[in-house]
Amino acid sequence: MKEYELCIEAMNPCGGSEYAQRSFRDVETDSPVAWVKANAPLPILDISEADGSVIITTGDGHGYITRYIFTE
């Protein structure tokens, strides 16, 4: 299993990313997507990669978005 530093950014419709609540944790997983599917309360909307990080965005379609950023 790989070890990742995970940044979780929770955003609501009023505050957006400027006022996102951020938390950090270390995660061991073979697949960041599988980890999010098993642990996130909202469905996955987008999966992308940037600067070597895997970014998975979840949301409810009403403005509540949570972004999971996995960095090795």
mmCIF file of N, CA, C and O in Angstrom:
data_model
loop_
_atom_site.group_PDB
_atom_site.id
_atom_site.type_symbol
_atom_site.label_atom_id
_atom_site.label_comp_id
_atom_site.label_asym_id
_atom_site.label_seq_id
_atom_site.Cartn_x
_atom_site.Cartn_y
_atom_site.Cartn_z
ATOM 1 N N MET A 1 0.835 -1.190 0.000
ATOM 2 C CA MET A 1 0.000 0.000 0.000
ATOM 3 C C MET A 1 0.872 1.242 0.000
ATOM 4 O O MET A 1 1.921 1.257 0.607
ATOM 5 N N LYS A 2 0.376 2.254 -0.659
ATOM 6 C CA LYS A 2 1.072 3.542 -0.664
ATOM 7 C C LYS A 2 0.560 4.393 0.487
ATOM 8 O O LYS A 2 -0.585 4.279 0.907
ATOM 9 N N GLU A 3 1.439 5.257 0.961
ATOM 10 C CA GLU A 3 1.041 6.198 2.001
ATOM 11 C C GLU A 3 0.885 7.573 1.379
ATOM 12 O O GLU A 3 1.752 8.037 0.623
ATOM 13 N N TYR A 4 -0.222 8.229 1.684
ATOM 14 C CA TYR A 4 -0.530 9.546 1.151
ATOM 15 C C TYR A 4 -0.777 10.525 2.292
ATOM 16 O O TYR A 4 -1.277 10.144 3.348
ATOM 17 N N GLU A 5 -0.449 11.795 2.029
ATOM 18 C CA GLU A 5 -0.938 12.865 2.882
ATOM 19 C C GLU A 5 -2.242 13.308 2.227
ATOM 20 O O GLU A 5 -2.269 13.591 1.027
ATOM 21 N N LEU A 6 -3.309 13.335 2.996
ATOM 22 C CA LEU A 6 -4.623 13.674 2.466
ATOM 23 C C LEU A 6 -5.076 15.007 3.032
ATOM 24 O O LEU A 6 -5.100 15.201 4.252
ATOM 25 N N CYS A 7 -5.430 15.913 2.140
ATOM 26 C CA CYS A 7 -6.039 17.185 2.528
ATOM 27 C C CYS A 7 -7.511 17.102 2.129
ATOM 28 O O CYS A 7 -7.831 16.812 0.978
ATOM 29 N N ILE A 8 -8.395 17.331 3.089
ATOM 30 C CA ILE A 8 -9.828 17.318 2.827
ATOM 31 C C ILE A 8 -10.335 18.745 2.961
ATOM 32 O O ILE A 8 -10.190 19.369 4.018
ATOM 33 N N GLU A 9 -10.918 19.278 1.866
ATOM 34 C CA GLU A 9 -11.462 20.637 1.858
ATOM 35 C C GLU A 9 -12.975 20.555 1.704
ATOM 36 O O GLU A 9 -13.473 20.128 0.666
ATOM 37 N N ALA A 10 -13.710 20.960 2.724
ATOM 38 C CA ALA A 10 -15.173 20.956 2.683
ATOM 39 C C ALA A 10 -15.661 22.382 2.421
ATOM 40 O O ALA A 10 -15.314 23.304 3.157
ATOM 41 N N MET A 11 -16.453 22.537 1.355
ATOM 42 C CA MET A 11 -16.952 23.864 0.966
ATOM 43 C C MET A 11 -18.472 23.856 0.945
ATOM 44 O O MET A 11 -19.084 22.872 0.543
ATOM 45 N N ASN A 12 -19.066 24.979 1.348
ATOM 46 C CA ASN A 12 -20.516 25.104 1.262
ATOM 47 C C ASN A 12 -20.870 26.163 0.225
ATOM 48 O O ASN A 12 -19.996 26.901 -0.227
ATOM 49 N N PRO A 13 -22.135 26.269 -0.175
ATOM 50 C CA PRO A 13 -22.503 27.193 -1.251
ATOM 51 C C PRO A 13 -22.230 28.662 -0.937
ATOM 52 O O PRO A 13 -22.022 29.458 -1.851
ATOM 53 N N CYS A 14 -22.215 29.041 0.319
ATOM 54 C CA CYS A 14 -22.030 30.454 0.671
ATOM 55 C C CYS A 14 -20.573 30.880 0.701
ATOM 56 O O CYS A 14 -20.249 31.989 0.319
ATOM 57 N N GLY A 15 -19.689 30.004 1.180
ATOM 58 C CA GLY A 15 -18.301 30.401 1.393
ATOM 59 C C GLY A 15 -17.362 30.066 0.264
ATOM 60 O O GLY A 15 -16.367 30.748 0.050
ATOM 61 N N GLY A 16 -17.632 29.005 -0.462
ATOM 62 C CA GLY A 16 -16.736 28.584 -1.525
ATOM 63 C C GLY A 16 -15.379 28.181 -0.983
ATOM 64 O O GLY A 16 -15.207 27.922 0.202
ATOM 65 N N SER A 17 -14.385 28.118 -1.875
ATOM 66 C CA SER A 17 -13.063 27.635 -1.471
ATOM 67 C C SER A 17 -12.326 28.612 -0.549
ATOM 68 O O SER A 17 -11.423 28.213 0.174
ATOM 69 N N GLU A 18 -12.713 29.882 -0.571
ATOM 70 C CA GLU A 18 -12.039 30.861 0.289
ATOM 71 C C GLU A 18 -12.245 30.534 1.772
ATOM 72 O O GLU A 18 -11.363 30.749 2.592
ATOM 73 N N TYR A 19 -13.417 30.008 2.118
ATOM 74 C CA TYR A 19 -13.729 29.700 3.511
ATOM 75 C C TYR A 19 -13.849 28.193 3.759
ATOM 76 O O TYR A 19 -14.524 27.764 4.685
ATOM 77 N N ALA A 20 -13.182 27.404 2.940
ATOM 78 C CA ALA A 20 -13.243 25.943 3.076
ATOM 79 C C ALA A 20 -12.661 25.512 4.414
ATOM 80 O O ALA A 20 -11.687 26.079 4.898
ATOM 81 N N GLN A 21 -13.276 24.499 4.992
ATOM 82 C CA GLN A 21 -12.735 23.885 6.197
ATOM 83 C C GLN A 21 -11.760 22.810 5.754
ATOM 84 O O GLN A 21 -12.128 21.928 4.981
ATOM 85 N N ARG A 22 -10.516 22.922 6.194
ATOM 86 C CA ARG A 22 -9.477 21.988 5.764
ATOM 87 C C ARG A 22 -9.007 21.128 6.922
ATOM 88 O O ARG A 22 -8.837 21.610 8.033
ATOM 89 N N SER A 23 -8.794 19.866 6.612
ATOM 90 C CA SER A 23 -8.198 18.958 7.589
ATOM 91 C C SER A 23 -7.178 18.092 6.866
ATOM 92 O O SER A 23 -7.267 17.892 5.646
ATOM 93 N N PHE A 24 -6.197 17.607 7.616
ATOM 94 C CA PHE A 24 -5.113 16.808 7.044
ATOM 95 C C PHE A 24 -4.996 15.502 7.813
ATOM 96 O O PHE A 24 -5.213 15.460 9.025
ATOM 97 N N ARG A 25 -4.644 14.445 7.072
ATOM 98 C CA ARG A 25 -4.404 13.153 7.706
ATOM 99 C C ARG A 25 -3.534 12.296 6.813
ATOM 100 O O ARG A 25 -3.423 12.556 5.618
ATOM 101 N N ASP A 26 -2.899 11.302 7.393
ATOM 102 C CA ASP A 26 -2.112 10.342 6.633
ATOM 103 C C ASP A 26 -3.000 9.129 6.357
ATOM 104 O O ASP A 26 -3.717 8.655 7.243
ATOM 105 N N VAL A 27 -2.940 8.637 5.109
ATOM 106 C CA VAL A 27 -3.794 7.532 4.681
ATOM 107 C C VAL A 27 -2.947 6.502 3.946
ATOM 108 O O VAL A 27 -2.105 6.868 3.125
ATOM 109 N N GLU A 28 -3.169 5.232 4.228
ATOM 110 C CA GLU A 28 -2.539 4.153 3.473
ATOM 111 C C GLU A 28 -3.618 3.484 2.624
ATOM 112 O O GLU A 28 -4.632 3.025 3.159
ATOM 113 N N THR A 29 -3.410 3.468 1.297
ATOM 114 C CA THR A 29 -4.384 2.860 0.400
ATOM 115 C C THR A 29 -3.712 2.497 -0.917
ATOM 116 O O THR A 29 -2.719 3.110 -1.298
ATOM 117 N N ASP A 30 -4.251 1.510 -1.586
ATOM 118 C CA ASP A 30 -3.786 1.168 -2.933
ATOM 119 C C ASP A 30 -4.456 2.050 -3.971
ATOM 120 O O ASP A 30 -3.925 2.244 -5.057
ATOM 121 N N SER A 31 -5.639 2.585 -3.643
ATOM 122 C CA SER A 31 -6.402 3.377 -4.597
ATOM 123 C C SER A 31 -7.098 4.539 -3.901
ATOM 124 O O SER A 31 -8.021 4.321 -3.110
ATOM 125 N N PRO A 32 -6.694 5.788 -4.204
ATOM 126 C CA PRO A 32 -7.398 6.929 -3.625
ATOM 127 C C PRO A 32 -8.890 6.940 -3.978
ATOM 128 O O PRO A 32 -9.722 7.305 -3.153
ATOM 129 N N VAL A 33 -9.229 6.521 -5.198
ATOM 130 C CA VAL A 33 -10.642 6.517 -5.608
ATOM 131 C C VAL A 33 -11.435 5.535 -4.744
ATOM 132 O O VAL A 33 -12.531 5.857 -4.264
ATOM 133 N N ALA A 34 -10.900 4.344 -4.528
ATOM 134 C CA ALA A 34 -11.580 3.359 -3.689
ATOM 135 C C ALA A 34 -11.718 3.870 -2.256
ATOM 136 O O ALA A 34 -12.752 3.655 -1.606
ATOM 137 N N TRP A 35 -10.694 4.567 -1.753
ATOM 138 C CA TRP A 35 -10.751 5.108 -0.397
ATOM 139 C C TRP A 35 -11.887 6.117 -0.282
ATOM 140 O O TRP A 35 -12.662 6.089 0.673
ATOM 141 N N VAL A 36 -12.001 7.027 -1.262
ATOM 142 C CA VAL A 36 -13.067 8.036 -1.228
ATOM 143 C C VAL A 36 -14.432 7.366 -1.339
ATOM 144 O O VAL A 36 -15.364 7.711 -0.605
ATOM 145 N N LYS A 37 -14.583 6.405 -2.241
ATOM 146 C CA LYS A 37 -15.868 5.710 -2.376
ATOM 147 C C LYS A 37 -16.293 5.062 -1.065
ATOM 148 O O LYS A 37 -17.474 5.037 -0.739
ATOM 149 N N ALA A 38 -15.337 4.542 -0.311
ATOM 150 C CA ALA A 38 -15.641 3.859 0.944
ATOM 151 C C ALA A 38 -15.849 4.815 2.122
ATOM 152 O O ALA A 38 -16.520 4.457 3.090
ATOM 153 N N ASN A 39 -15.307 6.033 2.046
ATOM 154 C CA ASN A 39 -15.309 6.928 3.206
ATOM 155 C C ASN A 39 -16.044 8.248 3.030
ATOM 156 O O ASN A 39 -16.301 8.932 4.021
ATOM 157 N N ALA A 40 -16.361 8.630 1.810
ATOM 158 C CA ALA A 40 -16.994 9.931 1.580
ATOM 159 C C ALA A 40 -18.518 9.813 1.620
ATOM 160 O O ALA A 40 -19.077 8.856 1.083
ATOM 161 N N PRO A 41 -19.190 10.785 2.238
ATOM 162 C CA PRO A 41 -20.657 10.731 2.295
ATOM 163 C C PRO A 41 -21.336 11.184 1.000
ATOM 164 O O PRO A 41 -22.512 10.917 0.807
ATOM 165 N N LEU A 42 -20.598 11.871 0.119
ATOM 166 C CA LEU A 42 -21.175 12.386 -1.121
ATOM 167 C C LEU A 42 -20.605 11.644 -2.329
ATOM 168 O O LEU A 42 -19.484 11.140 -2.274
ATOM 169 N N PRO A 43 -21.341 11.580 -3.444
ATOM 170 C CA PRO A 43 -20.850 10.876 -4.636
ATOM 171 C C PRO A 43 -19.715 11.626 -5.335
ATOM 172 O O PRO A 43 -19.624 12.857 -5.265
ATOM 173 N N ILE A 44 -18.867 10.878 -6.025
ATOM 174 C CA ILE A 44 -17.740 11.453 -6.761
ATOM 175 C C ILE A 44 -18.250 12.174 -8.009
ATOM 176 O O ILE A 44 -19.042 11.635 -8.775
ATOM 177 N N LEU A 45 -17.774 13.419 -8.202
ATOM 178 C CA LEU A 45 -18.133 14.215 -9.371
ATOM 179 C C LEU A 45 -16.998 14.293 -10.385
ATOM 180 O O LEU A 45 -17.245 14.378 -11.586
ATOM 181 N N ASP A 46 -15.741 14.309 -9.896
ATOM 182 C CA ASP A 46 -14.604 14.517 -10.790
ATOM 183 C C ASP A 46 -13.347 13.904 -10.177
ATOM 184 O O ASP A 46 -13.175 13.917 -8.956
ATOM 185 N N ILE A 47 -12.492 13.383 -11.057
ATOM 186 C CA ILE A 47 -11.190 12.859 -10.653
ATOM 187 C C ILE A 47 -10.153 13.474 -11.579
ATOM 188 O O ILE A 47 -10.310 13.422 -12.807
ATOM 189 N N SER A 48 -9.116 14.091 -11.016
ATOM 190 C CA SER A 48 -8.077 14.703 -11.839
ATOM 191 C C SER A 48 -6.724 14.543 -11.156
ATOM 192 O O SER A 48 -6.636 14.117 -10.009
ATOM 193 N N GLU A 49 -5.670 14.888 -11.885
ATOM 194 C CA GLU A 49 -4.322 14.869 -11.340
ATOM 195 C C GLU A 49 -3.660 16.203 -11.635
ATOM 196 O O GLU A 49 -3.831 16.764 -12.717
ATOM 197 N N ALA A 50 -2.895 16.695 -10.659
ATOM 198 C CA ALA A 50 -2.158 17.946 -10.829
ATOM 199 C C ALA A 50 -0.926 17.902 -9.941
ATOM 200 O O ALA A 50 -1.028 17.582 -8.749
ATOM 201 N N ASP A 51 0.217 18.203 -10.494
ATOM 202 C CA ASP A 51 1.476 18.271 -9.747
ATOM 203 C C ASP A 51 1.746 16.981 -8.958
ATOM 204 O O ASP A 51 2.223 17.023 -7.827
ATOM 205 N N GLY A 52 1.396 15.831 -9.517
ATOM 206 C CA GLY A 52 1.639 14.558 -8.868
ATOM 207 C C GLY A 52 0.627 14.178 -7.812
ATOM 208 O O GLY A 52 0.765 13.151 -7.157
ATOM 209 N N SER A 53 -0.399 14.982 -7.614
ATOM 210 C CA SER A 53 -1.444 14.696 -6.633
ATOM 211 C C SER A 53 -2.701 14.209 -7.344
ATOM 212 O O SER A 53 -2.982 14.617 -8.473
ATOM 213 N N VAL A 54 -3.447 13.350 -6.674
ATOM 214 C CA VAL A 54 -4.743 12.911 -7.177
ATOM 215 C C VAL A 54 -5.801 13.743 -6.465
ATOM 216 O O VAL A 54 -5.830 13.803 -5.234
ATOM 217 N N ILE A 55 -6.668 14.400 -7.244
ATOM 218 C CA ILE A 55 -7.697 15.273 -6.684
ATOM 219 C C ILE A 55 -9.058 14.683 -7.029
ATOM 220 O O ILE A 55 -9.396 14.513 -8.198
ATOM 221 N N ILE A 56 -9.811 14.363 -5.993
ATOM 222 C CA ILE A 56 -11.127 13.767 -6.171
ATOM 223 C C ILE A 56 -12.144 14.722 -5.559
ATOM 224 O O ILE A 56 -12.047 15.090 -4.389
ATOM 225 N N THR A 57 -13.119 15.140 -6.373
ATOM 226 C CA THR A 57 -14.135 16.082 -5.934
ATOM 227 C C THR A 57 -15.462 15.358 -5.786
ATOM 228 O O THR A 57 -15.884 14.645 -6.688
ATOM 229 N N THR A 58 -16.099 15.556 -4.639
ATOM 230 C CA THR A 58 -17.426 14.991 -4.405
ATOM 231 C C THR A 58 -18.395 16.139 -4.169
ATOM 232 O O THR A 58 -17.992 17.254 -3.845
ATOM 233 N N GLY A 59 -19.682 15.877 -4.346
ATOM 234 C CA GLY A 59 -20.669 16.922 -4.123
ATOM 235 C C GLY A 59 -22.082 16.389 -4.153
ATOM 236 O O GLY A 59 -22.326 15.248 -4.545
ATOM 237 N N ASP A 60 -23.016 17.266 -3.758
ATOM 238 C CA ASP A 60 -24.415 16.862 -3.711
ATOM 239 C C ASP A 60 -25.270 17.507 -4.798
ATOM 240 O O ASP A 60 -26.474 17.303 -4.843
ATOM 241 N N GLY A 61 -24.666 18.323 -5.666
ATOM 242 C CA GLY A 61 -25.421 18.987 -6.722
ATOM 243 C C GLY A 61 -26.143 20.241 -6.261
ATOM 244 O O GLY A 61 -26.841 20.879 -7.038
ATOM 245 N N HIS A 62 -26.002 20.608 -4.988
ATOM 246 C CA HIS A 62 -26.651 21.800 -4.445
ATOM 247 C C HIS A 62 -25.635 22.778 -3.870
ATOM 248 O O HIS A 62 -25.990 23.639 -3.069
ATOM 249 N N GLY A 63 -24.376 22.637 -4.256
ATOM 250 C CA GLY A 63 -23.346 23.566 -3.819
ATOM 251 C C GLY A 63 -22.428 23.073 -2.719
ATOM 252 O O GLY A 63 -21.446 23.725 -2.401
ATOM 253 N N TYR A 64 -22.731 21.932 -2.113
ATOM 254 C CA TYR A 64 -21.849 21.372 -1.096
ATOM 255 C C TYR A 64 -20.827 20.474 -1.786
ATOM 256 O O TYR A 64 -21.186 19.519 -2.453
ATOM 257 N N ILE A 65 -19.563 20.842 -1.650
ATOM 258 C CA ILE A 65 -18.479 20.153 -2.344
ATOM 259 C C ILE A 65 -17.393 19.802 -1.332
ATOM 260 O O ILE A 65 -17.056 20.598 -0.454
ATOM 261 N N THR A 66 -16.847 18.606 -1.485
ATOM 262 C CA THR A 66 -15.688 18.210 -0.695
ATOM 263 C C THR A 66 -14.615 17.747 -1.663
ATOM 264 O O THR A 66 -14.880 16.944 -2.552
ATOM 265 N N ARG A 67 -13.428 18.308 -1.498
ATOM 266 C CA ARG A 67 -12.293 17.961 -2.354
ATOM 267 C C ARG A 67 -11.288 17.172 -1.525
ATOM 268 O O ARG A 67 -10.904 17.590 -0.444
ATOM 269 N N TYR A 68 -10.873 16.021 -2.059
ATOM 270 C CA TYR A 68 -9.883 15.150 -1.412
ATOM 271 C C TYR A 68 -8.616 15.208 -2.253
ATOM 272 O O TYR A 68 -8.630 14.840 -3.434
ATOM 273 N N ILE A 69 -7.515 15.687 -1.677
ATOM 274 C CA ILE A 69 -6.256 15.835 -2.396
ATOM 275 C C ILE A 69 -5.246 14.858 -1.789
ATOM 276 O O ILE A 69 -4.818 15.033 -0.645
ATOM 277 N N PHE A 70 -4.893 13.835 -2.554
ATOM 278 C CA PHE A 70 -3.952 12.803 -2.121
ATOM 279 C C PHE A 70 -2.574 13.117 -2.683
ATOM 280 O O PHE A 70 -2.409 13.202 -3.904
ATOM 281 N N THR A 71 -1.570 13.285 -1.825
ATOM 282 C CA THR A 71 -0.214 13.583 -2.238
ATOM 283 C C THR A 71 0.724 12.534 -1.639
ATOM 284 O O THR A 71 0.664 12.271 -0.436
ATOM 285 N N GLU A 72 1.572 11.937 -2.495
ATOM 286 C CA GLU A 72 2.521 10.926 -2.002
ATOM 287 C C GLU A 72 3.654 11.579 -1.249
ATOM 288 O O GLU A 72 4.041 12.668 -1.476
#
